[in-house]
PDB file of C-alpha atoms and ligand atoms in Angstrom:
ATOM      1  CA  MET A   1       0.000   0.000   0.000  1.00 83.00           C
ATOM      2  CA  ARG A   2       1.479   3.310  -1.072  1.00 89.00           C
ATOM      3  CA  VAL A   3       0.850   6.325   1.138  1.00 95.00           C
ATOM      4  CA  LEU A   4       1.550  10.016   0.556  1.00 97.00           C
ATOM      5  CA  LEU A   5       2.704  11.766   3.713  1.00 98.00           C
ATOM      6  CA  ILE A   6       2.429  15.567   3.512  1.00 98.00           C
ATOM      7  CA  GLU A   7       4.165  17.081   6.542  1.00 97.00           C
ATOM      8  CA  ASP A   8       6.781  19.842   6.787  1.00 96.00           C
ATOM      9  CA  ASP A   9       7.828  19.163  10.386  1.00 95.00           C
ATOM     10  CA  ALA A  10      10.961  17.009  10.141  1.00 96.00           C
ATOM     11  CA  LEU A  11      10.505  15.312  13.494  1.00 94.00           C
ATOM     12  CA  ILE A  12       6.803  14.480  13.142  1.00 94.00           C
ATOM     13  CA  GLY A  13       7.312  13.492   9.509  1.00 96.00           C
ATOM     14  CA  LYS A  14      10.164  11.139  10.327  1.00 96.00           C
ATOM     15  CA  GLY A  15       8.188   9.581  13.187  1.00 95.00           C
ATOM     16  CA  LEU A  16       5.199   8.974  10.939  1.00 96.00           C
ATOM     17  CA  GLU A  17       7.340   7.660   8.118  1.00 96.00           C
ATOM     18  CA  VAL A  18       8.961   5.109  10.420  1.00 96.00           C
ATOM     19  CA  ALA A  19       5.610   4.060  11.922  1.00 95.00           C
ATOM     20  CA  LEU A  20       3.908   3.651   8.541  1.00 95.00           C
ATOM     21  CA  LYS A  21       6.824   1.676   7.111  1.00 92.00           C
ATOM     22  CA  ALA A  22       6.795  -0.556  10.179  1.00 91.00           C
ATOM     23  CA  ALA A  23       3.125  -1.216   9.385  1.00 90.00           C
ATOM     24  CA  GLY A  24       4.180  -2.480   5.950  1.00 86.00           C
ATOM     25  CA  MET A  25       3.313   0.599   3.910  1.00 90.00           C
ATOM     26  CA  THR A  26       5.353   2.299   1.219  1.00 90.00           C
ATOM     27  CA  VAL A  27       5.679   5.979   2.107  1.00 94.00           C
ATOM     28  CA  ASP A  28       6.344   8.964  -0.150  1.00 95.00           C
ATOM     29  CA  TRP A  29       7.036  11.915   2.119  1.00 97.00           C
ATOM     30  CA  VAL A  30       6.724  15.481   0.791  1.00 97.00           C
ATOM     31  CA  ARG A  31       7.189  18.633   2.882  1.00 97.00           C
ATOM     32  CA  ASN A  32       5.707  21.222   0.553  1.00 97.00           C
ATOM     33  CA  GLY A  33       2.099  21.755  -0.567  1.00 96.00           C
ATOM     34  CA  LEU A  34       2.935  22.305  -4.226  1.00 96.00           C
ATOM     35  CA  LEU A  35       4.978  19.117  -4.444  1.00 96.00           C
ATOM     36  CA  ALA A  36       2.148  17.291  -2.684  1.00 97.00           C
ATOM     37  CA  GLN A  37      -0.327  18.521  -5.274  1.00 95.00           C
ATOM     38  CA  GLU A  38       1.874  17.193  -8.061  1.00 93.00           C
ATOM     39  CA  ALA A  39       2.305  13.847  -6.330  1.00 94.00           C
ATOM     40  CA  LEU A  40      -1.455  13.459  -5.805  1.00 93.00           C
ATOM     41  CA  ARG A  41      -2.086  14.108  -9.485  1.00 88.00           C
ATOM     42  CA  GLU A  42       0.548  11.702 -10.700  1.00 85.00           C
ATOM     43  CA  MET A  43       0.139   8.705  -8.438  1.00 84.00           C
ATOM     44  CA  ALA A  44      -2.891   6.738  -7.264  1.00 80.00           C
ATOM     45  CA  TYR A  45      -2.128   6.602  -3.538  1.00 90.00           C
ATOM     46  CA  ALA A  46      -4.166   4.389  -1.233  1.00 90.00           C
ATOM     47  CA  ILE A  47      -4.414   7.375   1.109  1.00 95.00           C
ATOM     48  CA  ALA A  48      -2.793  10.751   1.831  1.00 97.00           C
ATOM     49  CA  LEU A  49      -2.019  12.177   5.272  1.00 97.00           C
ATOM     50  CA  LEU A  50      -2.170  15.961   5.189  1.00 96.00           C
ATOM     51  CA  ASP A  51      -0.761  18.490   7.623  1.00 93.00           C
ATOM     52  CA  LEU A  52      -2.495  21.871   7.268  1.00 90.00           C
ATOM     53  CA  GLY A  53       0.313  24.340   7.899  1.00 90.00           C
ATOM     54  CA  LEU A  54       2.635  23.825   4.918  1.00 94.00           C
ATOM     55  CA  PRO A  55       5.060  25.875   2.830  1.00 96.00           C
ATOM     56  CA  GLY A  56       4.296  26.287  -0.884  1.00 95.00           C
ATOM     57  CA  MET A  57       0.551  25.808  -0.582  1.00 94.00           C
ATOM     58  CA  ASP A  58      -1.297  25.453   2.680  1.00 92.00           C
ATOM     59  CA  GLY A  59      -3.252  22.293   3.449  1.00 92.00           C
ATOM     60  CA  MET A  60      -6.711  23.823   3.019  1.00 91.00           C
ATOM     61  CA  ALA A  61      -5.789  25.259  -0.386  1.00 93.00           C
ATOM     62  CA  LEU A  62      -4.259  21.932  -1.348  1.00 95.00           C
ATOM     63  CA  LEU A  63      -7.426  20.043  -0.394  1.00 93.00           C
ATOM     64  CA  LYS A  64      -9.561  22.395  -2.417  1.00 91.00           C
ATOM     65  CA  SER A  65      -7.382  22.292  -5.510  1.00 91.00           C
ATOM     66  CA  ALA A  66      -6.858  18.518  -5.347  1.00 91.00           C
ATOM     67  CA  ARG A  67     -10.598  17.826  -5.270  1.00 88.00           C
ATOM     68  CA  LYS A  68     -11.145  20.385  -8.031  1.00 85.00           C
ATOM     69  CA  LEU A  69      -8.560  18.548 -10.126  1.00 84.00           C
ATOM     70  CA  GLY A  70     -10.480  15.317  -9.617  1.00 82.00           C
ATOM     71  CA  VAL A  71      -8.071  13.660  -7.182  1.00 85.00           C
ATOM     72  CA  GLU A  72     -10.104  10.933  -5.447  1.00 84.00           C
ATOM     73  CA  THR A  73      -7.450   9.710  -3.019  1.00 90.00           C
ATOM     74  CA  PRO A  74      -8.834   9.540   0.529  1.00 93.00           C
ATOM     75  CA  ILE A  75      -7.278  12.366   2.548  1.00 95.00           C
ATOM     76  CA  LEU A  76      -6.832  12.226   6.300  1.00 96.00           C
ATOM     77  CA  VAL A  77      -6.000  15.621   7.791  1.00 93.00           C
ATOM     78  CA  ILE A  78      -3.515  15.521  10.667  1.00 91.00           C
ATOM     79  CA  THR A  79      -3.134  18.836  12.390  1.00 83.00           C
ATOM     80  CA  ALA A  80      -2.428  20.657  15.608  1.00 77.00           C
ATOM     81  CA  ARG A  81      -5.270  23.032  14.888  1.00 65.00           C
ATOM     82  CA  ASP A  82      -8.197  21.981  16.979  1.00 66.00           C
ATOM     83  CA  GLY A  83     -10.705  24.706  16.190  1.00 68.00           C
ATOM     84  CA  VAL A  84     -14.111  23.376  15.200  1.00 70.00           C
ATOM     85  CA  GLU A  85     -14.173  25.860  12.338  1.00 74.00           C
ATOM     86  CA  ASP A  86     -10.984  24.457  10.824  1.00 74.00           C
ATOM     87  CA  ARG A  87     -12.335  20.982  11.139  1.00 75.00           C
ATOM     88  CA  VAL A  88     -15.620  21.805   9.445  1.00 76.00           C
ATOM     89  CA  ALA A  89     -13.859  23.794   6.715  1.00 80.00           C
ATOM     90  CA  GLY A  90     -11.484  20.900   6.038  1.00 79.00           C
ATOM     91  CA  LEU A  91     -14.284  18.375   5.758  1.00 81.00           C
ATOM     92  CA  ASP A  92     -16.248  20.740   3.511  1.00 81.00           C
ATOM     93  CA  LEU A  93     -13.235  21.066   1.248  1.00 83.00           C
ATOM     94  CA  GLY A  94     -13.039  17.322   0.751  1.00 84.00           C
ATOM     95  CA  ALA A  95     -11.061  15.850   3.630  1.00 89.00           C
ATOM     96  CA  ASP A  96     -12.298  12.375   4.558  1.00 90.00           C
ATOM     97  CA  ASP A  97     -11.348  12.443   8.211  1.00 91.00           C
ATOM     98  CA  TYR A  98      -9.505  14.470  10.806  1.00 88.00           C
ATOM     99  CA  LEU A  99      -6.988  13.621  13.496  1.00 90.00           C
ATOM    100  CA  ILE A 100      -5.643  16.126  16.021  1.00 87.00           C
ATOM    101  CA  LYS A 101      -1.968  16.012  17.027  1.00 85.00           C
ATOM    102  CA  PRO A 102      -0.724  14.487  19.191  1.00 86.00           C
ATOM    103  CA  PHE A 103      -2.319  11.119  18.463  1.00 90.00           C
ATOM    104  CA  GLU A 104      -1.496   7.473  18.990  1.00 92.00           C
ATOM    105  CA  VAL A 105      -0.078   5.698  15.961  1.00 92.00           C
ATOM    106  CA  SER A 106      -2.513   2.839  16.560  1.00 93.00           C
ATOM    107  CA  GLU A 107      -5.440   5.238  16.174  1.00 94.00           C
ATOM    108  CA  LEU A 108      -3.945   6.717  13.025  1.00 96.00           C
ATOM    109  CA  LEU A 109      -3.501   3.256  11.491  1.00 94.00           C
ATOM    110  CA  ALA A 110      -7.049   2.215  12.427  1.00 94.00           C
ATOM    111  CA  ARG A 111      -8.511   5.364  10.871  1.00 94.00           C
ATOM    112  CA  MET A 112      -6.398   4.911   7.758  1.00 95.00           C
ATOM    113  CA  ARG A 113      -7.664   1.341   7.363  1.00 90.00           C
ATOM    114  CA  ALA A 114     -11.256   2.489   7.866  1.00 90.00           C
ATOM    115  CA  LEU A 115     -10.912   5.212   5.231  1.00 91.00           C
ATOM    116  CA  ILE A 116      -9.274   2.903   2.729  1.00 88.00           C
ATOM    117  CA  ARG A 117     -12.022   0.326   3.222  1.00 83.00           C
ATOM    118  CA  ARG A 118     -14.719   2.943   2.901  1.00 85.00           C
ATOM    119  CA  HIS A 119     -13.074   4.309  -0.215  1.00 83.00           C
ATOM    120  CA  ALA A 120     -12.913   0.869  -1.786  1.00 75.00           C
ATOM    121  CA  GLY A 121     -16.542   0.271  -0.835  1.00 68.00           C
ATOM    122  CA  ARG A 122     -15.625  -2.840   1.088  1.00 59.00           C
ATOM    123  CA  ALA A 123     -17.238  -3.609   4.404  1.00 54.00           C
ATOM    124  CA  ILE A 124     -15.050  -6.670   4.938  1.00 62.00           C
ATOM    125  CA  PRO A 125     -11.323  -5.961   5.146  1.00 72.00           C
ATOM    126  CA  GLN A 126     -10.369  -8.662   2.687  1.00 84.00           C
ATOM    127  CA  LEU A 127      -9.283  -9.004  -0.892  1.00 88.00           C
ATOM    128  CA  ASN A 128     -10.595 -12.142  -2.547  1.00 90.00           C
ATOM    129  CA  THR A 129     -10.070 -14.149  -5.664  1.00 92.00           C
ATOM    130  CA  LYS A 130     -11.665 -17.513  -6.389  1.00 91.00           C
ATOM    131  CA  GLU A 131      -8.866 -19.337  -4.563  1.00 93.00           C
ATOM    132  CA  ALA A 132      -7.056 -16.742  -2.453  1.00 95.00           C
ATOM    133  CA  VAL A 133      -7.960 -14.493   0.480  1.00 94.00           C
ATOM    134  CA  LEU A 134      -5.829 -11.617   1.753  1.00 93.00           C
ATOM    135  CA  ASP A 135      -6.876 -10.096   5.082  1.00 88.00           C
ATOM    136  CA  ILE A 136      -6.056  -6.373   5.146  1.00 81.00           C
ATOM    137  CA  GLY A 137      -6.351  -6.150   8.927  1.00 75.00           C
ATOM    138  CA  THR A 138      -4.135  -9.105   9.878  1.00 79.00           C
ATOM    139  CA  HIS A 139      -1.985  -9.564   6.726  1.00 85.00           C
ATOM    140  CA  GLU A 140      -3.027 -13.222   6.697  1.00 90.00           C
ATOM    141  CA  PHE A 141      -2.991 -14.827   3.302  1.00 95.00           C
ATOM    142  CA  SER A 142      -4.727 -18.068   2.402  1.00 95.00           C
ATOM    143  CA  TYR A 143      -4.185 -20.092  -0.728  1.00 96.00           C
ATOM    144  CA  GLY A 144      -4.273 -23.775  -1.598  1.00 89.00           C
ATOM    145  CA  GLY A 145      -5.256 -24.812   1.921  1.00 89.00           C
ATOM    146  CA  ARG A 146      -2.442 -22.868   3.604  1.00 91.00           C
ATOM    147  CA  THR A 147      -2.748 -19.717   5.719  1.00 92.00           C
ATOM    148  CA  GLU A 148       0.204 -17.604   6.786  1.00 91.00           C
ATOM    149  CA  ILE A 149       0.881 -14.082   7.965  1.00 89.00           C
ATOM    150  CA  LEU A 150       2.933 -12.390   5.253  1.00 90.00           C
ATOM    151  CA  SER A 151       6.014 -10.226   5.747  1.00 88.00           C
ATOM    152  CA  ALA A 152       5.540  -6.517   5.024  1.00 84.00           C
ATOM    153  CA  ARG A 153       6.974  -6.784   1.501  1.00 87.00           C
ATOM    154  CA  GLU A 154       5.150  -9.999   0.665  1.00 92.00           C
ATOM    155  CA  TYR A 155       1.936  -8.403   1.851  1.00 91.00           C
ATOM    156  CA  ALA A 156       2.514  -5.278  -0.238  1.00 90.00           C
ATOM    157  CA  LEU A 157       3.136  -7.419  -3.325  1.00 94.00           C
ATOM    158  CA  MET A 158       0.113  -9.662  -2.749  1.00 95.00           C
ATOM    159  CA  GLN A 159      -2.083  -6.645  -2.098  1.00 92.00           C
ATOM    160  CA  ALA A 160      -0.988  -4.988  -5.350  1.00 92.00           C
ATOM    161  CA  LEU A 161      -1.794  -8.166  -7.296  1.00 95.00           C
ATOM    162  CA  MET A 162      -5.037  -8.992  -5.450  1.00 94.00           C
ATOM    163  CA  GLU A 163      -6.478  -5.512  -5.985  1.00 89.00           C
ATOM    164  CA  ARG A 164      -6.727  -6.326  -9.669  1.00 89.00           C
ATOM    165  CA  PRO A 165      -6.924 -10.071 -10.221  1.00 93.00           C
ATOM    166  CA  GLY A 166      -6.443 -11.084 -13.846  1.00 94.00           C
ATOM    167  CA  HIS A 167      -4.523  -7.875 -14.528  1.00 94.00           C
ATOM    168  CA  ILE A 168      -0.785  -8.017 -15.258  1.00 96.00           C
ATOM    169  CA  LEU A 169       1.580  -5.834 -13.236  1.00 95.00           C
ATOM    170  CA  SER A 170       4.979  -5.111 -14.764  1.00 95.00           C
ATOM    171  CA  ARG A 171       8.202  -5.181 -12.777  1.00 91.00           C
ATOM    172  CA  THR A 172       8.290  -1.364 -12.766  1.00 89.00           C
ATOM    173  CA  GLN A 173       4.732  -1.126 -11.474  1.00 89.00           C
ATOM    174  CA  ILE A 174       5.497  -3.590  -8.687  1.00 91.00           C
ATOM    175  CA  GLU A 175       8.749  -1.834  -7.757  1.00 89.00           C
ATOM    176  CA  ASP A 176       6.905   1.503  -7.637  1.00 85.00           C
ATOM    177  CA  ARG A 177       4.312   0.058  -5.314  1.00 83.00           C
ATOM    178  CA  LEU A 178       6.795  -1.683  -3.044  1.00 84.00           C
ATOM    179  CA  TYR A 179       9.684   0.691  -2.831  1.00 81.00           C
ATOM    180  CA  GLY A 180       8.337   4.177  -3.567  1.00 75.00           C
ATOM    181  CA  TRP A 181      10.664   6.945  -4.606  1.00 67.00           C
ATOM    182  CA  SER A 182      13.314   6.559  -2.016  1.00 61.00           C
ATOM    183  CA  GLY A 183      14.020   2.858  -2.171  1.00 62.00           C
ATOM    184  CA  GLU A 184      17.093   1.559  -3.897  1.00 71.00           C
ATOM    185  CA  VAL A 185      15.788  -1.619  -5.462  1.00 74.00           C
ATOM    186  CA  GLU A 186      17.995  -4.656  -5.992  1.00 79.00           C
ATOM    187  CA  SER A 187      17.507  -5.814  -9.566  1.00 78.00           C
ATOM    188  CA  ASN A 188      16.105  -9.197  -8.538  1.00 86.00           C
ATOM    189  CA  ALA A 189      14.097  -8.021  -5.487  1.00 88.00           C
ATOM    190  CA  VAL A 190      10.713  -8.753  -7.068  1.00 91.00           C
ATOM    191  CA  GLU A 191      11.778 -12.267  -8.142  1.00 92.00           C
ATOM    192  CA  VAL A 192      13.060 -13.014  -4.650  1.00 93.00           C
ATOM    193  CA  LEU A 193       9.699 -12.056  -3.141  1.00 93.00           C
ATOM    194  CA  ILE A 194       7.742 -14.056  -5.683  1.00 96.00           C
ATOM    195  CA  HIS A 195      10.001 -17.039  -5.155  1.00 96.00           C
ATOM    196  CA  SER A 196       9.401 -16.875  -1.407  1.00 95.00           C
ATOM    197  CA  LEU A 197       5.613 -16.717  -1.849  1.00 96.00           C
ATOM    198  CA  ARG A 198       5.645 -19.607  -4.310  1.00 96.00           C
ATOM    199  CA  ARG A 199       7.743 -21.695  -1.946  1.00 95.00           C
ATOM    200  CA  LYS A 200       5.108 -21.224   0.767  1.00 95.00           C
ATOM    201  CA  PHE A 201       1.918 -21.445  -1.261  1.00 96.00           C
ATOM    202  CA  GLY A 202       2.805 -23.278  -4.470  1.00 95.00           C
ATOM    203  CA  LYS A 203       3.887 -22.150  -7.898  1.00 94.00           C
ATOM    204  CA  SER A 204       0.405 -21.244  -9.125  1.00 96.00           C
ATOM    205  CA  VAL A 205      -0.147 -18.586  -6.446  1.00 97.00           C
ATOM    206  CA  ILE A 206       1.406 -15.965  -8.756  1.00 97.00           C
ATOM    207  CA  LEU A 207       1.374 -16.420 -12.527  1.00 96.00           C
ATOM    208  CA  ASN A 208       4.310 -15.307 -14.613  1.00 95.00           C
ATOM    209  CA  ILE A 209       3.292 -13.777 -17.934  1.00 94.00           C
ATOM    210  CA  ARG A 210       6.508 -14.024 -19.912  1.00 93.00           C
ATOM    211  CA  GLY A 211       7.935 -10.661 -20.906  1.00 92.00           C
ATOM    212  CA  ALA A 212       5.037  -8.735 -19.365  1.00 95.00           C
ATOM    213  CA  GLY A 213       4.950  -9.280 -15.634  1.00 96.00           C
ATOM    214  CA  TRP A 214       2.907 -11.128 -13.031  1.00 97.00           C
ATOM    215  CA  MET A 215      -0.703 -11.559 -11.981  1.00 97.00           C
ATOM    216  CA  VAL A 216      -3.026 -13.595  -9.824  1.00 96.00           C
ATOM    217  CA  SER A 217      -5.961 -15.351 -11.447  1.00 92.00           C
ATOM    218  CA  LYS A 218      -9.468 -14.014 -10.758  1.00 89.00           C
TER     219      LYS A 218
HETATM  220 CA1  LIG B   1       3.157  22.066   9.515  1.00 90.49          CA
END
């Protein structure tokens, strides 16, 4: 799951980046409203976390312009401002939820999951194909009679594939999803992950479409 973190405070940003990565997410962190706007337009993030006081373009202006530009990414505002007026204005401008600093990381993660589920229109936190089930809450994956909790990277890969069963993802698309902008990717990193999943669940868990990429069957 790829997340856009929009926060200019180095300390808070770093803390959030570490916490989100520890939860198995890929994080793109921007510290400027204008760069955030560009990122939201270019990449389909699962969710964006938005601080309101930002250089370049402030969070309220960013919300307004992003929605005007048709950006549908769920946006969770994280802010120190606790005025009711700010909260109402933010929600009116297209924020999906609000969290006041300081907050517990566990609450942030729970709200993020809720927003992502709501956005996807899924009441049950699972991705399903005919033969596989991926639990978004627990990272448990079941296939061919086996159930295991996946590592963060395995989960991110399976989630990317299970979101669009029957659709091929290229190596570049998978690397983008798994490693974001900052990651230095070993050339065979994707193969290593796929090999590890196949060893656990059997070769047919991920199909290799020669020269094009990988997919899971519907
Ligand atoms: Ca700020």
